[in-house]
Amino acid sequence: MSRAARGELRGGVGASALAVMLGALRALTALLALTTLTALTALTVGCTGEPALSGLEEPFRVPAGTFREGDLPGSPPVAAGEATTSPRVTVVESVNNVLRPGQVGKSLHGRTTTDAVAVALRFADLGTGHWVVPVGGPDPQAGGELTWTLALDVAHDAPPGLHPLRVAALDEAGNAGTQAEITTCVTGVVPDNLNACDPTIAPPRAVLSLAWTNDADLDLVLVTPSGKIVSPKQPTTAPPGENGTSPDLATDGVFDLDANAGCVRASTTRENIVWQGPPEHGPYLVYVNLHAACGEPAATFTVSLHLPTAREGGGEVLAEALHVPGQVLALHANGGAEIGLYVTAFAFQ
């Protein structure tokens, strides 16, 4: 190999190593910045005796992030083409912008300018503070912009509707430039076809819902006017032999989830039967069966029926028409061998 070639090889390796070192240095700087913020928060708590600001009451939480009270740093978002200031978030990406109450691990990611060490985010119209997470390494395919990724958990009581989510990039001093924004849709607690975010979309004709809050494996069981027993094992109201496992969405109700099946905790302990079209007329009997206690001594539950009602301003919205609480004990667990505890009855006319 010629001396010139050896020189080029040494230079190439040096440049690559430098890029790696710079990326590692930025990540270390971000980590130190967040550690300092956390330490200051802890010091304040120790001096004042006030509890730590954990963000437990926020509309969403970022388990790997640090919560800080107050407004999001930086200036409000601007229209495309208008001047922005740095540090700033250049990209915000997600598989979709739909958030479900109780959802765990909703992923967001994106990029920032190279002068950022962390990103901060919050709803513009909800909550009392913002979450801070460090940025990652550079993206060589995006001019060295720094990458970031996070997973957020949505509160069970997050208000449904459209909510602007804003993200800001922070430098070492905690300064931020122009904020970025995406519009998110927080769905209703029960399936509503995204009606909470777009009133022009009609909600289902009926939703029967079972909700509880612990690790027990409960099953919603419904006996239809034609005698069909509907449960997670038979997840449609379609009469036997008519449509099999392919229900007619014009009339049949369909299960959406078998929550806590096999004692594996679901992000949302709720089961729904959803009718997109008018249900079969006649009386319905509702049962709740404790399939497995999963180590719980008892499970307290609520059965509710949701029907469309007129929305102020036009259209329809789901409203609760029936609400029945109940409880089952661990000794009632039967592995699905029984229909369960009778709870209530209702009729569609």
Tab-separated table of C-alpha atoms in Angstrom:
chain	number	residue	atom	x	y	z
A	1	MET	CA	0.000	0.000	0.000
A	2	SER	CA	1.377	3.472	-0.925
A	3	ARG	CA	2.163	6.120	1.667
A	4	ALA	CA	-0.655	8.303	0.264
A	5	ALA	CA	-3.149	5.448	0.552
A	6	ARG	CA	-2.064	4.786	4.134
A	7	GLY	CA	-2.521	8.465	4.906
A	8	GLU	CA	-6.056	8.437	3.443
A	9	LEU	CA	-6.911	5.329	5.461
A	10	ARG	CA	-5.644	6.900	8.686
A	11	GLY	CA	-7.581	10.100	7.947
A	12	GLY	CA	-10.827	8.187	7.238
A	13	VAL	CA	-10.599	6.209	10.464
A	14	GLY	CA	-9.871	9.360	12.410
A	15	ALA	CA	-12.916	11.182	11.035
A	16	SER	CA	-15.193	8.227	11.790
A	17	ALA	CA	-13.870	7.923	15.328
A	18	LEU	CA	-14.331	11.660	15.841
A	19	ALA	CA	-17.972	11.455	14.751
A	20	VAL	CA	-18.622	8.622	17.210
A	21	MET	CA	-16.884	10.542	20.016
A	22	LEU	CA	-18.921	13.666	19.293
A	23	GLY	CA	-22.175	11.675	19.361
A	24	ALA	CA	-21.205	10.059	22.667
A	25	LEU	CA	-20.195	13.451	24.093
A	26	ARG	CA	-23.573	14.966	23.178
A	27	ALA	CA	-25.424	12.051	24.798
A	28	LEU	CA	-23.271	12.378	27.955
A	29	THR	CA	-23.901	16.117	28.072
A	30	ALA	CA	-27.663	15.556	27.816
A	31	LEU	CA	-27.538	12.971	30.599
A	32	LEU	CA	-25.543	15.301	32.856
A	33	ALA	CA	-27.983	18.134	32.167
A	34	LEU	CA	-30.954	15.967	33.139
A	35	THR	CA	-29.106	14.662	36.213
A	36	THR	CA	-28.512	18.239	37.315
A	37	LEU	CA	-32.204	19.103	36.855
A	38	THR	CA	-33.229	16.042	38.851
A	39	ALA	CA	-30.754	16.832	41.619
A	40	LEU	CA	-32.000	20.411	41.879
A	41	THR	CA	-35.588	19.181	42.121
A	42	ALA	CA	-34.636	16.729	44.860
A	43	LEU	CA	-32.741	19.476	46.729
A	44	THR	CA	-35.766	21.770	46.571
A	45	VAL	CA	-38.004	19.020	47.894
A	46	GLY	CA	-35.583	18.307	50.722
A	47	CYS	CA	-35.514	21.948	51.778
A	48	THR	CA	-39.230	22.646	51.522
A	49	GLY	CA	-40.624	19.323	52.668
A	50	GLU	CA	-42.963	19.252	49.667
A	51	PRO	CA	-43.475	15.959	47.790
A	52	ALA	CA	-41.546	15.317	44.579
A	53	LEU	CA	-43.114	16.517	41.337
A	54	SER	CA	-43.853	13.140	39.800
A	55	GLY	CA	-46.521	14.195	37.300
A	56	LEU	CA	-48.906	11.490	38.493
A	57	GLU	CA	-51.910	13.751	37.883
A	58	GLU	CA	-50.866	14.749	34.357
A	59	PRO	CA	-52.877	13.687	31.269
A	60	PHE	CA	-49.875	11.577	30.225
A	61	ARG	CA	-46.621	10.400	31.803
A	62	VAL	CA	-43.192	9.663	30.351
A	63	PRO	CA	-41.747	6.991	32.698
A	64	ALA	CA	-38.194	7.493	31.409
A	65	GLY	CA	-38.441	11.286	31.629
A	66	THR	CA	-38.240	14.004	34.289
A	67	PHE	CA	-41.337	16.053	35.137
A	68	ARG	CA	-41.055	19.821	35.602
A	69	GLU	CA	-43.872	22.148	36.648
A	70	GLY	CA	-44.753	25.112	34.469
A	71	ASP	CA	-45.095	26.174	30.876
A	72	LEU	CA	-43.171	24.538	28.053
A	73	PRO	CA	-39.954	26.472	27.341
A	74	GLY	CA	-39.550	28.254	24.027
A	75	SER	CA	-41.755	30.305	21.727
A	76	PRO	CA	-45.068	29.085	20.239
A	77	PRO	CA	-45.100	27.157	16.945
A	78	VAL	CA	-45.141	29.168	13.706
A	79	ALA	CA	-46.662	28.475	10.314
A	80	ALA	CA	-44.612	26.615	7.695
A	81	GLY	CA	-42.124	28.931	6.010
A	82	GLU	CA	-41.937	31.439	8.864
A	83	ALA	CA	-38.684	32.099	10.711
A	84	THR	CA	-37.754	29.808	13.611
A	85	THR	CA	-35.124	29.933	16.349
A	86	SER	CA	-32.862	27.222	17.758
A	87	PRO	CA	-32.567	24.905	19.492
A	88	ARG	CA	-35.687	23.423	17.975
A	89	VAL	CA	-37.355	20.139	17.137
A	90	THR	CA	-37.202	19.568	13.384
A	91	VAL	CA	-39.268	16.358	13.157
A	92	VAL	CA	-42.001	14.731	15.288
A	93	GLU	CA	-43.159	11.284	14.139
A	94	SER	CA	-45.583	8.599	15.320
A	95	VAL	CA	-47.361	5.622	13.776
A	96	ASN	CA	-50.546	7.647	14.316
A	97	ASN	CA	-51.664	10.556	16.447
A	98	VAL	CA	-54.407	8.649	18.284
A	99	LEU	CA	-54.090	8.217	22.067
A	100	ARG	CA	-56.308	5.865	24.072
A	101	PRO	CA	-57.079	6.481	27.764
A	102	GLY	CA	-54.980	4.009	29.733
A	103	GLN	CA	-52.661	3.312	26.788
A	104	VAL	CA	-49.133	2.316	27.813
A	105	GLY	CA	-45.954	2.825	25.784
A	106	LYS	CA	-47.223	5.106	23.008
A	107	SER	CA	-44.083	5.792	20.946
A	108	LEU	CA	-42.956	9.172	19.634
A	109	HIS	CA	-39.645	9.993	17.977
A	110	GLY	CA	-37.998	12.656	15.893
A	111	ARG	CA	-34.970	14.920	15.478
A	112	THR	CA	-33.599	18.214	16.795
A	113	THR	CA	-30.991	20.753	15.751
A	114	THR	CA	-27.424	19.912	16.791
A	115	ASP	CA	-27.357	22.404	19.682
A	116	ALA	CA	-29.996	20.503	21.727
A	117	VAL	CA	-29.322	18.236	24.696
A	118	ALA	CA	-32.935	17.319	25.526
A	119	VAL	CA	-36.550	17.646	24.402
A	120	ALA	CA	-39.551	18.704	26.496
A	121	LEU	CA	-43.216	18.048	25.741
A	122	ARG	CA	-46.738	18.674	27.043
A	123	PHE	CA	-50.288	19.250	25.857
A	124	ALA	CA	-50.816	22.927	25.074
A	125	ASP	CA	-54.274	22.874	26.667
A	126	LEU	CA	-53.965	20.290	29.468
A	127	GLY	CA	-51.749	19.603	32.452
A	128	THR	CA	-49.564	21.673	34.770
A	129	GLY	CA	-46.059	20.957	33.501
A	130	HIS	CA	-43.869	19.217	30.945
A	131	TRP	CA	-41.685	16.123	30.577
A	132	VAL	CA	-37.973	16.242	29.695
A	133	VAL	CA	-35.964	13.447	28.024
A	134	PRO	CA	-32.393	13.498	26.630
A	135	VAL	CA	-31.642	13.435	22.933
A	136	GLY	CA	-29.707	10.589	21.366
A	137	GLY	CA	-26.970	10.418	18.768
A	138	PRO	CA	-26.760	12.162	15.390
A	139	ASP	CA	-28.562	10.976	12.273
A	140	PRO	CA	-25.960	10.955	9.481
A	141	GLN	CA	-28.724	10.861	6.854
A	142	ALA	CA	-30.228	14.111	8.188
A	143	GLY	CA	-27.166	16.328	8.295
A	144	GLY	CA	-26.159	15.203	11.776
A	145	GLU	CA	-29.410	16.294	13.415
A	146	LEU	CA	-29.844	14.651	16.820
A	147	THR	CA	-32.415	11.908	17.302
A	148	TRP	CA	-34.859	11.469	20.171
A	149	THR	CA	-37.383	8.829	21.127
A	150	LEU	CA	-39.754	8.325	24.036
A	151	ALA	CA	-42.717	6.254	25.207
A	152	LEU	CA	-45.621	7.865	27.013
A	153	ASP	CA	-48.460	6.441	29.115
A	154	VAL	CA	-51.889	8.038	28.734
A	155	ALA	CA	-53.923	8.693	31.886
A	156	HIS	CA	-57.139	6.715	32.282
A	157	ASP	CA	-59.032	9.985	32.749
A	158	ALA	CA	-57.418	11.921	29.897
A	159	PRO	CA	-60.144	14.169	28.430
A	160	PRO	CA	-61.300	12.945	25.010
A	161	GLY	CA	-61.014	15.214	21.991
A	162	LEU	CA	-58.368	16.970	19.930
A	163	HIS	CA	-55.364	18.227	21.902
A	164	PRO	CA	-52.247	19.975	20.519
A	165	LEU	CA	-49.050	18.265	21.688
A	166	ARG	CA	-46.067	20.611	21.708
A	167	VAL	CA	-42.395	19.599	21.770
A	168	ALA	CA	-39.431	21.902	22.449
A	169	ALA	CA	-35.680	21.329	22.200
A	170	LEU	CA	-33.495	22.465	25.125
A	171	ASP	CA	-29.824	23.470	25.117
A	172	GLU	CA	-27.349	23.012	27.993
A	173	ALA	CA	-28.620	26.165	29.713
A	174	GLY	CA	-32.260	25.048	29.477
A	175	ASN	CA	-33.072	27.545	26.727
A	176	ALA	CA	-35.470	26.589	23.919
A	177	GLY	CA	-36.292	27.991	20.516
A	178	THR	CA	-39.446	27.571	18.443
A	179	GLN	CA	-41.742	24.774	19.589
A	180	ALA	CA	-43.070	22.061	17.260
A	181	GLU	CA	-46.687	20.887	17.407
A	182	ILE	CA	-48.793	17.938	16.303
A	183	THR	CA	-52.542	17.497	16.804
A	184	THR	CA	-53.451	14.367	18.760
A	185	CYS	CA	-56.812	12.673	19.198
A	186	VAL	CA	-57.596	11.300	22.651
A	187	THR	CA	-60.372	8.778	22.130
A	188	GLY	CA	-63.366	8.231	24.347
A	189	VAL	CA	-63.172	5.688	27.170
A	190	VAL	CA	-65.513	3.413	25.206
A	191	PRO	CA	-65.157	2.906	21.431
A	192	ASP	CA	-66.818	5.824	19.616
A	193	ASN	CA	-65.376	5.619	16.062
A	194	LEU	CA	-63.231	8.707	16.933
A	195	ASN	CA	-66.451	10.699	17.277
A	196	ALA	CA	-64.898	12.593	20.208
A	197	CYS	CA	-62.370	14.093	17.792
A	198	ASP	CA	-64.534	14.375	14.668
A	199	PRO	CA	-68.232	14.983	15.394
A	200	THR	CA	-69.071	14.368	11.729
A	201	ILE	CA	-68.325	10.655	12.286
A	202	ALA	CA	-71.361	8.819	13.666
A	203	PRO	CA	-70.772	6.868	16.887
A	204	PRO	CA	-71.780	3.191	17.225
A	205	ARG	CA	-75.474	2.445	17.768
A	206	ALA	CA	-74.697	0.854	21.148
A	207	VAL	CA	-71.735	-0.127	23.336
A	208	LEU	CA	-72.000	-2.492	26.310
A	209	SER	CA	-68.949	-2.118	28.549
A	210	LEU	CA	-67.392	-3.925	31.535
A	211	ALA	CA	-64.664	-2.051	33.456
A	212	TRP	CA	-62.537	-2.940	36.486
A	213	THR	CA	-59.160	-1.867	37.889
A	214	ASN	CA	-57.093	-4.821	39.118
A	215	ASP	CA	-55.281	-7.906	37.725
A	216	ALA	CA	-58.265	-10.284	37.804
A	217	ASP	CA	-59.411	-11.863	34.538
A	218	LEU	CA	-63.081	-10.892	34.249
A	219	ASP	CA	-65.268	-11.672	31.253
A	220	LEU	CA	-68.319	-9.807	30.013
A	221	VAL	CA	-71.063	-12.298	29.125
A	222	LEU	CA	-74.268	-11.415	27.265
A	223	VAL	CA	-77.322	-13.503	26.434
A	224	THR	CA	-79.084	-12.138	23.345
A	225	PRO	CA	-82.843	-12.253	22.571
A	226	SER	CA	-82.203	-15.237	20.301
A	227	GLY	CA	-80.431	-17.123	23.125
A	228	LYS	CA	-76.863	-16.703	21.863
A	229	ILE	CA	-74.311	-16.526	24.710
A	230	VAL	CA	-71.698	-13.918	23.800
A	231	SER	CA	-68.311	-13.854	25.556
A	232	PRO	CA	-64.628	-13.550	24.637
A	233	LYS	CA	-64.825	-17.204	23.523
A	234	GLN	CA	-67.814	-16.431	21.269
A	235	PRO	CA	-67.101	-12.770	20.464
A	236	THR	CA	-70.111	-11.860	18.301
A	237	THR	CA	-73.892	-11.702	18.687
A	238	ALA	CA	-74.330	-13.326	15.253
A	239	PRO	CA	-76.731	-16.285	15.650
A	240	PRO	CA	-75.050	-19.709	15.463
A	241	GLY	CA	-74.644	-21.003	11.917
A	242	GLU	CA	-75.547	-17.730	10.233
A	243	ASN	CA	-72.300	-15.816	9.918
A	244	GLY	CA	-69.932	-17.844	12.068
A	245	THR	CA	-66.992	-15.663	13.084
A	246	SER	CA	-67.768	-13.077	10.387
A	247	PRO	CA	-70.575	-10.988	11.886
A	248	ASP	CA	-72.850	-8.710	9.926
A	249	LEU	CA	-71.750	-5.253	11.073
A	250	ALA	CA	-75.151	-3.863	10.117
A	251	THR	CA	-76.776	-5.631	13.081
A	252	ASP	CA	-74.324	-7.754	15.091
A	253	GLY	CA	-72.369	-6.748	18.171
A	254	VAL	CA	-68.644	-7.583	18.326
A	255	PHE	CA	-66.181	-7.910	21.224
A	256	ASP	CA	-63.156	-5.621	21.006
A	257	LEU	CA	-60.831	-7.161	23.641
A	258	ASP	CA	-60.381	-10.008	26.111
A	259	ALA	CA	-58.685	-7.996	28.873
A	260	ASN	CA	-56.270	-9.663	31.325
A	261	ALA	CA	-56.626	-12.997	29.519
A	262	GLY	CA	-54.298	-15.606	31.003
A	263	CYS	CA	-53.612	-13.193	33.894
A	264	VAL	CA	-51.529	-10.984	31.592
A	265	ARG	CA	-52.348	-7.411	32.646
A	266	ALA	CA	-53.833	-5.348	29.825
A	267	SER	CA	-53.155	-1.625	29.534
A	268	THR	CA	-56.913	-1.071	29.802
A	269	THR	CA	-59.032	-3.370	31.976
A	270	ARG	CA	-62.207	-2.916	29.978
A	271	GLU	CA	-64.178	-5.138	27.591
A	272	ASN	CA	-66.746	-3.811	25.137
A	273	ILE	CA	-69.381	-5.245	22.830
A	274	VAL	CA	-69.899	-2.753	19.998
A	275	TRP	CA	-72.890	-2.553	17.661
A	276	GLN	CA	-72.175	-0.374	14.644
A	277	GLY	CA	-75.746	-0.860	13.386
A	278	PRO	CA	-79.108	-1.192	15.156
A	279	PRO	CA	-78.999	-4.216	17.505
A	280	GLU	CA	-81.470	-7.074	17.440
A	281	HIS	CA	-84.696	-6.066	19.197
A	282	GLY	CA	-85.644	-7.737	22.451
A	283	PRO	CA	-84.345	-8.373	25.996
A	284	TYR	CA	-80.649	-8.908	26.823
A	285	LEU	CA	-79.236	-10.480	30.006
A	286	VAL	CA	-75.822	-9.330	31.291
A	287	TYR	CA	-73.450	-11.460	33.380
A	288	VAL	CA	-69.886	-10.973	34.651
A	289	ASN	CA	-67.749	-14.070	35.048
A	290	LEU	CA	-64.522	-14.329	37.044
A	291	HIS	CA	-62.439	-16.508	34.744
A	292	ALA	CA	-59.386	-16.327	37.039
A	293	ALA	CA	-58.627	-14.347	40.208
A	294	CYS	CA	-54.945	-13.895	39.198
A	295	GLY	CA	-53.950	-13.440	42.844
A	296	GLU	CA	-56.659	-10.893	43.635
A	297	PRO	CA	-59.015	-11.521	46.585
A	298	ALA	CA	-61.892	-9.822	44.747
A	299	ALA	CA	-62.690	-7.620	41.781
A	300	THR	CA	-65.025	-4.616	41.813
A	301	PHE	CA	-66.529	-3.795	38.426
A	302	THR	CA	-68.985	-1.582	36.573
A	303	VAL	CA	-71.249	-2.580	33.698
A	304	SER	CA	-72.471	0.303	31.548
A	305	LEU	CA	-74.504	0.753	28.377
A	306	HIS	CA	-73.767	3.661	26.055
A	307	LEU	CA	-76.217	4.911	23.415
A	308	PRO	CA	-76.144	7.802	20.923
A	309	THR	CA	-77.792	11.036	21.968
A	310	ALA	CA	-78.096	14.416	20.297
A	311	ARG	CA	-74.991	16.575	20.526
A	312	GLU	CA	-75.312	20.289	21.162
A	313	GLY	CA	-74.549	21.947	17.859
A	314	GLY	CA	-75.575	18.955	15.781
A	315	GLY	CA	-74.702	15.308	15.321
A	316	GLU	CA	-74.607	12.604	17.973
A	317	VAL	CA	-72.427	11.597	20.902
A	318	LEU	CA	-72.381	8.459	23.056
A	319	ALA	CA	-73.970	8.890	26.472
A	320	GLU	CA	-74.236	6.469	29.393
A	321	ALA	CA	-77.757	5.036	29.601
A	322	LEU	CA	-77.118	2.306	32.208
A	323	HIS	CA	-74.600	2.020	35.064
A	324	VAL	CA	-74.513	-1.002	37.389
A	325	PRO	CA	-71.656	-1.676	39.875
A	326	GLY	CA	-70.829	-5.097	41.308
A	327	GLN	CA	-68.184	-7.335	42.835
A	328	VAL	CA	-66.992	-10.923	42.510
A	329	LEU	CA	-64.821	-12.831	45.002
A	330	ALA	CA	-61.820	-15.041	44.262
A	331	LEU	CA	-63.793	-18.135	45.287
A	332	HIS	CA	-66.099	-17.491	42.287
A	333	ALA	CA	-63.267	-18.107	39.756
A	334	ASN	CA	-64.255	-20.997	37.451
A	335	GLY	CA	-62.000	-20.902	34.379
A	336	GLY	CA	-64.955	-20.152	32.124
A	337	ALA	CA	-66.949	-23.229	33.142
A	338	GLU	CA	-69.907	-21.096	34.281
A	339	ILE	CA	-71.820	-18.148	32.869
A	340	GLY	CA	-70.996	-16.038	35.910
A	341	LEU	CA	-72.809	-13.531	38.130
A	342	TYR	CA	-76.084	-12.074	36.838
A	343	VAL	CA	-75.790	-8.277	36.815
A	344	THR	CA	-78.626	-6.637	34.909
A	345	ALA	CA	-80.974	-6.726	31.924
A	346	PHE	CA	-81.981	-4.253	29.233
A	347	ALA	CA	-83.910	-4.268	25.972
A	348	PHE	CA	-83.567	-2.724	22.522
A	349	GLN	CA	-86.889	-1.741	20.951
